[in-house]
Tab-separated table of C-alpha atoms in Angstrom:
chain	number	residue	atom	x	y	z
A	9	UNK	CA	75.283	90.028	84.885
A	10	UNK	CA	76.128	87.193	87.278
A	11	UNK	CA	76.601	88.117	90.896
A	12	UNK	CA	79.319	86.429	92.899
A	13	UNK	CA	79.086	86.373	96.694
A	14	UNK	CA	81.859	88.094	98.622
A	15	UNK	CA	81.803	85.297	101.183
A	16	UNK	CA	83.309	82.815	98.706
A	17	UNK	CA	86.434	84.900	98.259
A	18	UNK	CA	86.602	85.720	101.946
A	19	UNK	CA	86.671	82.010	102.701
A	20	UNK	CA	89.424	81.492	100.164
A	21	UNK	CA	91.474	84.276	101.687
A	22	UNK	CA	91.019	82.798	105.140
A	23	UNK	CA	92.236	79.399	103.974
A	24	UNK	CA	95.213	81.015	102.291
A	25	UNK	CA	96.041	82.809	105.504
A	26	UNK	CA	96.014	79.509	107.404
A	27	UNK	CA	98.355	78.086	104.773
A	28	UNK	CA	100.924	80.686	105.622
A	29	UNK	CA	100.252	84.195	104.394
A	30	UNK	CA	101.252	85.571	107.805
A	31	UNK	CA	100.423	88.823	109.496
A	32	UNK	CA	99.998	92.162	107.853
A	33	UNK	CA	103.366	93.927	107.814
A	34	UNK	CA	102.109	97.412	107.097
A	35	UNK	CA	101.847	99.333	103.843
A	36	UNK	CA	104.893	100.797	102.132
A	37	UNK	CA	104.646	103.717	99.766
A	38	UNK	CA	107.033	104.241	96.861
A	39	UNK	CA	110.602	104.382	98.081
A	40	UNK	CA	110.342	102.010	101.047
A	41	UNK	CA	111.444	98.370	101.217
A	42	UNK	CA	108.729	95.803	101.780
A	43	UNK	CA	109.424	92.225	102.824
A	44	UNK	CA	106.396	89.970	102.568
A	45	UNK	CA	105.864	86.610	104.264
A	46	UNK	CA	106.472	83.292	102.532
A	47	UNK	CA	103.178	82.191	100.987
A	48	UNK	CA	101.981	78.980	99.353
A	49	UNK	CA	100.420	78.911	95.897
A	50	UNK	CA	99.133	82.447	96.000
A	51	UNK	CA	99.889	86.154	96.137
A	52	UNK	CA	99.816	88.916	98.713
A	53	UNK	CA	99.544	92.575	97.779
A	54	UNK	CA	100.587	95.202	100.339
A	55	UNK	CA	99.964	98.847	99.390
A	56	UNK	CA	98.330	100.864	102.164
A	57	UNK	CA	96.209	97.788	102.818
A	58	UNK	CA	96.465	94.047	102.218
A	59	UNK	CA	94.820	91.721	99.683
A	60	UNK	CA	95.414	87.984	99.210
A	61	UNK	CA	94.670	86.349	95.856
A	62	UNK	CA	95.443	83.114	94.083
A	63	UNK	CA	97.771	83.112	91.076
A	64	UNK	CA	95.014	83.259	88.459
A	65	UNK	CA	93.271	86.160	90.176
A	66	UNK	CA	96.544	88.061	90.486
A	67	UNK	CA	97.432	87.618	86.823
A	68	UNK	CA	93.984	88.772	85.731
A	69	UNK	CA	94.108	91.798	88.032
A	70	UNK	CA	97.505	92.775	86.613
A	71	UNK	CA	96.192	92.517	83.058
A	72	UNK	CA	93.105	94.610	83.847
A	73	UNK	CA	95.321	97.301	85.372
A	74	UNK	CA	97.807	97.221	82.482
A	75	UNK	CA	95.042	97.618	79.900
A	76	UNK	CA	93.719	100.612	81.829
A	77	UNK	CA	97.146	102.248	81.940
A	78	UNK	CA	97.741	101.510	78.259
A	79	UNK	CA	94.428	103.181	77.401
A	80	UNK	CA	95.398	106.189	79.538
A	81	UNK	CA	92.508	105.702	81.942
A	82	UNK	CA	92.825	107.442	85.317
A	83	UNK	CA	93.562	105.503	88.472
A	84	UNK	CA	89.932	105.532	89.577
A	85	UNK	CA	88.922	103.740	86.378
A	86	UNK	CA	91.190	100.837	87.298
A	87	UNK	CA	89.609	100.724	90.767
A	88	UNK	CA	86.143	100.546	89.202
A	89	UNK	CA	87.212	97.868	86.715
A	90	UNK	CA	88.801	95.680	89.383
A	91	UNK	CA	85.809	96.070	91.730
A	92	UNK	CA	83.529	95.020	88.887
A	93	UNK	CA	85.612	91.946	88.025
A	94	UNK	CA	85.807	91.024	91.719
A	95	UNK	CA	82.026	91.055	92.006
A	96	UNK	CA	81.224	89.442	88.681
A	97	UNK	CA	83.784	86.629	88.548
A	98	UNK	CA	86.056	86.842	91.606
A	99	UNK	CA	88.749	87.758	89.041
A	100	UNK	CA	88.425	84.386	87.298
A	101	UNK	CA	88.011	84.148	83.533
A	102	UNK	CA	84.819	82.104	83.659
A	103	UNK	CA	83.616	80.031	80.729
A	104	UNK	CA	79.995	80.750	81.624
A	105	UNK	CA	77.656	82.316	84.142
A	106	UNK	CA	74.137	83.700	84.403
A	107	UNK	CA	72.415	83.140	81.054
A	108	UNK	CA	75.099	83.783	78.404
A	109	UNK	CA	77.484	85.747	80.628
A	110	UNK	CA	81.182	85.035	80.050
A	111	UNK	CA	84.581	85.994	81.375
A	112	UNK	CA	86.025	88.372	83.938
A	113	UNK	CA	83.224	90.931	83.681
A	114	UNK	CA	80.477	88.430	82.829
A	115	UNK	CA	79.763	90.268	79.606
A	116	UNK	CA	77.005	88.866	77.401
A	117	UNK	CA	77.308	88.239	73.663
A	118	UNK	CA	73.545	88.738	73.366
A	119	UNK	CA	73.968	92.268	74.744
A	120	UNK	CA	76.532	93.269	72.156
A	121	UNK	CA	79.750	92.843	74.153
A	122	UNK	CA	81.348	90.613	71.502
A	123	UNK	CA	81.617	86.980	70.537
A	124	UNK	CA	82.187	84.354	73.249
A	125	UNK	CA	85.772	83.917	72.027
A	126	UNK	CA	86.440	87.646	72.220
A	127	UNK	CA	84.950	88.041	75.686
A	128	UNK	CA	87.050	85.171	77.028
A	129	UNK	CA	90.154	87.218	76.145
A	130	UNK	CA	90.893	89.227	79.336
A	131	UNK	CA	92.458	92.074	77.340
A	132	UNK	CA	89.461	92.367	75.043
A	133	UNK	CA	87.029	92.196	77.975
A	134	UNK	CA	88.906	94.853	79.942
A	135	UNK	CA	89.108	97.121	76.903
A	136	UNK	CA	85.360	96.836	76.330
A	137	UNK	CA	84.703	97.646	79.978
A	138	UNK	CA	86.907	100.754	79.914
A	139	UNK	CA	85.319	101.895	76.645
A	140	UNK	CA	81.867	101.610	78.188
A	141	UNK	CA	82.940	103.356	81.398
A	142	UNK	CA	84.419	106.242	79.429
A	143	UNK	CA	80.983	106.866	77.918
A	144	UNK	CA	79.341	107.282	81.338
A	145	UNK	CA	79.031	111.006	81.925
A	146	UNK	CA	80.563	112.063	85.236
A	147	UNK	CA	81.756	108.584	86.221
A	148	UNK	CA	84.955	110.075	87.717
A	149	UNK	CA	83.018	111.661	90.589
A	150	UNK	CA	80.691	108.717	91.176
A	151	UNK	CA	80.895	106.194	93.985
A	152	UNK	CA	82.613	103.034	92.726
A	153	UNK	CA	79.429	100.974	92.781
A	154	UNK	CA	77.445	103.634	90.906
A	155	UNK	CA	80.048	103.875	88.144
A	156	UNK	CA	80.252	100.077	87.865
A	157	UNK	CA	76.473	99.733	87.773
A	158	UNK	CA	76.201	102.315	85.005
A	159	UNK	CA	78.202	99.890	82.845
A	160	UNK	CA	76.991	96.525	84.139
A	161	UNK	CA	73.295	97.161	84.869
A	162	UNK	CA	73.250	94.438	87.506
A	163	UNK	CA	70.220	93.276	89.476
A	164	UNK	CA	72.297	94.067	92.591
A	165	UNK	CA	73.545	97.622	91.942
A	166	UNK	CA	75.140	98.151	95.354
A	167	UNK	CA	77.184	94.939	95.341
A	168	UNK	CA	80.283	96.440	93.703
A	169	UNK	CA	81.048	98.783	96.582
A	170	UNK	CA	82.145	95.959	98.876
A	171	UNK	CA	85.221	95.515	96.656
A	172	UNK	CA	86.234	99.169	96.487
A	173	UNK	CA	88.883	99.043	99.221
A	174	UNK	CA	90.534	95.846	97.961
A	175	UNK	CA	90.525	97.219	94.430
A	176	UNK	CA	92.169	100.450	95.596
A	177	UNK	CA	94.979	98.426	97.219
A	178	UNK	CA	95.541	96.442	94.031
A	179	UNK	CA	95.446	99.586	91.928
A	180	UNK	CA	98.085	101.358	94.019
A	181	UNK	CA	100.416	98.399	93.628
A	182	UNK	CA	99.760	97.619	89.974
A	183	UNK	CA	100.056	101.252	88.901
A	184	UNK	CA	103.507	101.398	90.474
A	185	UNK	CA	102.654	103.582	93.456
A	186	UNK	CA	104.173	101.142	95.955
A	187	UNK	CA	107.519	99.337	96.149
A	188	UNK	CA	107.836	95.538	96.197
A	189	UNK	CA	104.113	95.364	96.867
A	190	UNK	CA	103.176	92.203	94.926
A	191	UNK	CA	104.655	88.907	96.097
A	192	UNK	CA	103.621	85.510	94.754
A	193	UNK	CA	104.757	82.005	95.553
A	194	UNK	CA	103.906	78.471	94.496
A	195	UNK	CA	105.234	74.951	94.746
A	196	UNK	CA	104.292	73.708	91.294
A	197	UNK	CA	106.759	73.157	88.468
A	198	UNK	CA	106.920	76.062	86.001
A	199	UNK	CA	104.635	75.680	83.009
A	200	UNK	CA	107.308	77.068	80.683
A	201	UNK	CA	111.084	77.131	80.721
A	202	UNK	CA	113.968	78.580	78.751
A	203	UNK	CA	113.369	80.115	75.346
A	204	UNK	CA	109.687	79.180	75.371
A	205	UNK	CA	109.220	81.026	78.661
A	206	UNK	CA	111.078	84.112	77.438
A	207	UNK	CA	109.080	84.180	74.206
A	208	UNK	CA	105.746	83.852	76.021
A	209	UNK	CA	106.738	86.465	78.582
A	210	UNK	CA	107.713	88.953	75.888
A	211	UNK	CA	104.446	88.333	74.043
A	212	UNK	CA	102.397	88.751	77.232
A	213	UNK	CA	104.107	92.017	78.092
A	214	UNK	CA	103.435	93.472	74.680
A	215	UNK	CA	99.821	92.285	74.597
A	216	UNK	CA	99.123	94.008	77.908
A	217	UNK	CA	101.366	97.062	77.613
A	218	UNK	CA	101.756	97.628	73.887
A	219	UNK	CA	105.129	98.645	72.498
A	220	UNK	CA	107.821	98.139	75.114
A	221	UNK	CA	111.583	98.293	74.861
A	222	UNK	CA	112.670	94.783	75.800
A	223	UNK	CA	116.013	93.036	75.343
A	224	UNK	CA	117.716	89.779	76.213
A	225	UNK	CA	118.989	89.729	79.785
A	226	UNK	CA	122.769	89.489	79.994
A	227	UNK	CA	124.236	86.335	81.570
A	228	UNK	CA	120.863	84.731	82.306
A	229	UNK	CA	117.810	83.330	80.520
A	230	UNK	CA	115.187	86.010	80.422
A	231	UNK	CA	114.640	89.612	79.404
A	232	UNK	CA	114.885	93.232	80.495
A	233	UNK	CA	112.265	95.959	80.223
A	234	UNK	CA	113.426	99.565	79.928
A	235	UNK	CA	111.860	101.991	82.420
A	236	UNK	CA	111.441	105.753	82.258
A	237	UNK	CA	111.020	106.223	85.998
A	238	UNK	CA	110.450	104.362	89.261
A	239	UNK	CA	106.681	104.244	88.875
A	240	UNK	CA	106.963	102.579	85.476
A	241	UNK	CA	109.612	100.243	86.861
A	242	UNK	CA	107.357	98.997	89.629
A	243	UNK	CA	104.427	98.666	87.240
A	244	UNK	CA	106.414	96.252	85.104
A	245	UNK	CA	108.030	94.507	88.078
A	246	UNK	CA	104.663	93.868	89.717
A	247	UNK	CA	103.173	92.678	86.421
A	248	UNK	CA	106.044	90.218	85.977
A	249	UNK	CA	105.566	88.785	89.464
A	250	UNK	CA	101.794	88.630	88.945
A	251	UNK	CA	102.313	86.546	85.788
A	252	UNK	CA	105.271	84.547	87.077
A	253	UNK	CA	103.374	81.283	87.490
A	254	UNK	CA	102.092	81.056	83.928
A	255	UNK	CA	105.276	82.385	82.285
A	256	UNK	CA	108.016	80.488	84.120
A	257	UNK	CA	109.512	83.538	85.852
A	258	UNK	CA	112.166	82.622	88.420
A	259	UNK	CA	113.422	86.059	89.483
A	260	UNK	CA	112.432	89.724	89.058
A	261	UNK	CA	114.900	92.470	89.904
A	262	UNK	CA	114.343	96.213	90.028
A	263	UNK	CA	116.254	99.007	91.784
A	264	UNK	CA	117.821	97.436	94.879
A	265	UNK	CA	115.184	94.721	95.396
A	266	UNK	CA	114.497	91.320	93.899
A	267	UNK	CA	111.702	88.771	94.069
A	268	UNK	CA	112.409	85.064	93.634
A	269	UNK	CA	110.031	82.197	93.039
A	270	UNK	CA	111.960	80.096	95.561
A	271	UNK	CA	111.338	82.523	98.431
A	272	UNK	CA	108.189	84.239	97.207
A	273	UNK	CA	109.301	87.531	98.752
A	274	UNK	CA	111.123	90.748	97.892
A	275	UNK	CA	114.572	91.171	99.447
A	276	UNK	CA	117.588	93.458	98.973
A	277	UNK	CA	119.899	92.659	96.059
A	278	UNK	CA	123.311	91.572	97.396
A	279	UNK	CA	125.228	90.570	94.272
A	280	UNK	CA	124.598	93.419	91.809
A	281	UNK	CA	124.438	97.227	91.814
A	282	UNK	CA	120.962	98.851	91.863
A	283	UNK	CA	119.445	99.474	88.457
A	284	UNK	CA	116.595	101.928	87.964
A	285	UNK	CA	116.583	102.132	84.160
A	286	UNK	CA	115.390	98.561	83.568
A	287	UNK	CA	113.532	95.668	85.155
A	288	UNK	CA	115.249	92.279	84.847
A	289	UNK	CA	113.199	89.092	84.591
A	290	UNK	CA	114.913	85.710	84.757
A	291	UNK	CA	113.006	82.580	83.703
A	292	UNK	CA	113.655	78.976	84.660
A	293	UNK	CA	116.291	77.411	82.419
A	294	UNK	CA	115.565	74.309	80.344
């Protein structure tokens, strides 16, 4: 497996902070309102800790977490998976690496992980990782780096532990255990708009989450996702914000909060009653 130095990401985070991530505002557990600073071309996650990522890293982290939830893996499994992807690829879906290593987890076709095309699919790669982790006897009680190493068999078995805290922050947010905890912003034009954006967003949701109850959003271009409870609502809301850049998402609304691409932050909803039975995602119009 390829080993990626923590210092490279630390430098990226520092540069992002200079660009305007702002000061840590304090963690907010489920039920509190969290207002995050305006950021440029990146994401901030606040959930009993703070992590700064670029848009690609955030989208990949959200997919890894969603696949874990869909496969009914416990929270700690998501922490282990994210720590592994942090170390192996810095949460980038790499085309190559050490020897024939590929993708988020730097899995090797020659070691039976799949074809290069399969491994480059983040959902496939995450599923294979969780399947392998499930086979490790007693992984639930292991230190993060020990559980990761049991799957990866890296030449640097202790390297995964350095990502445990960041991965725990991401996991709390992406599993819906924090409110308004993922905020992303960017200056670029949306890749997709209108019907194309809605279609791609619906497809992405279902690829990551499986069968979801979605519907057209009334009086705007976009969709709604039905939610069973607040935790599920924030899971979907945070996923939508995490994938906003590559799916043309302009606004995400859940409960009494909304995130907008223009502001890059969560703020109270002023023009509509709170809704806890669905998440609303608006995409950029044509």
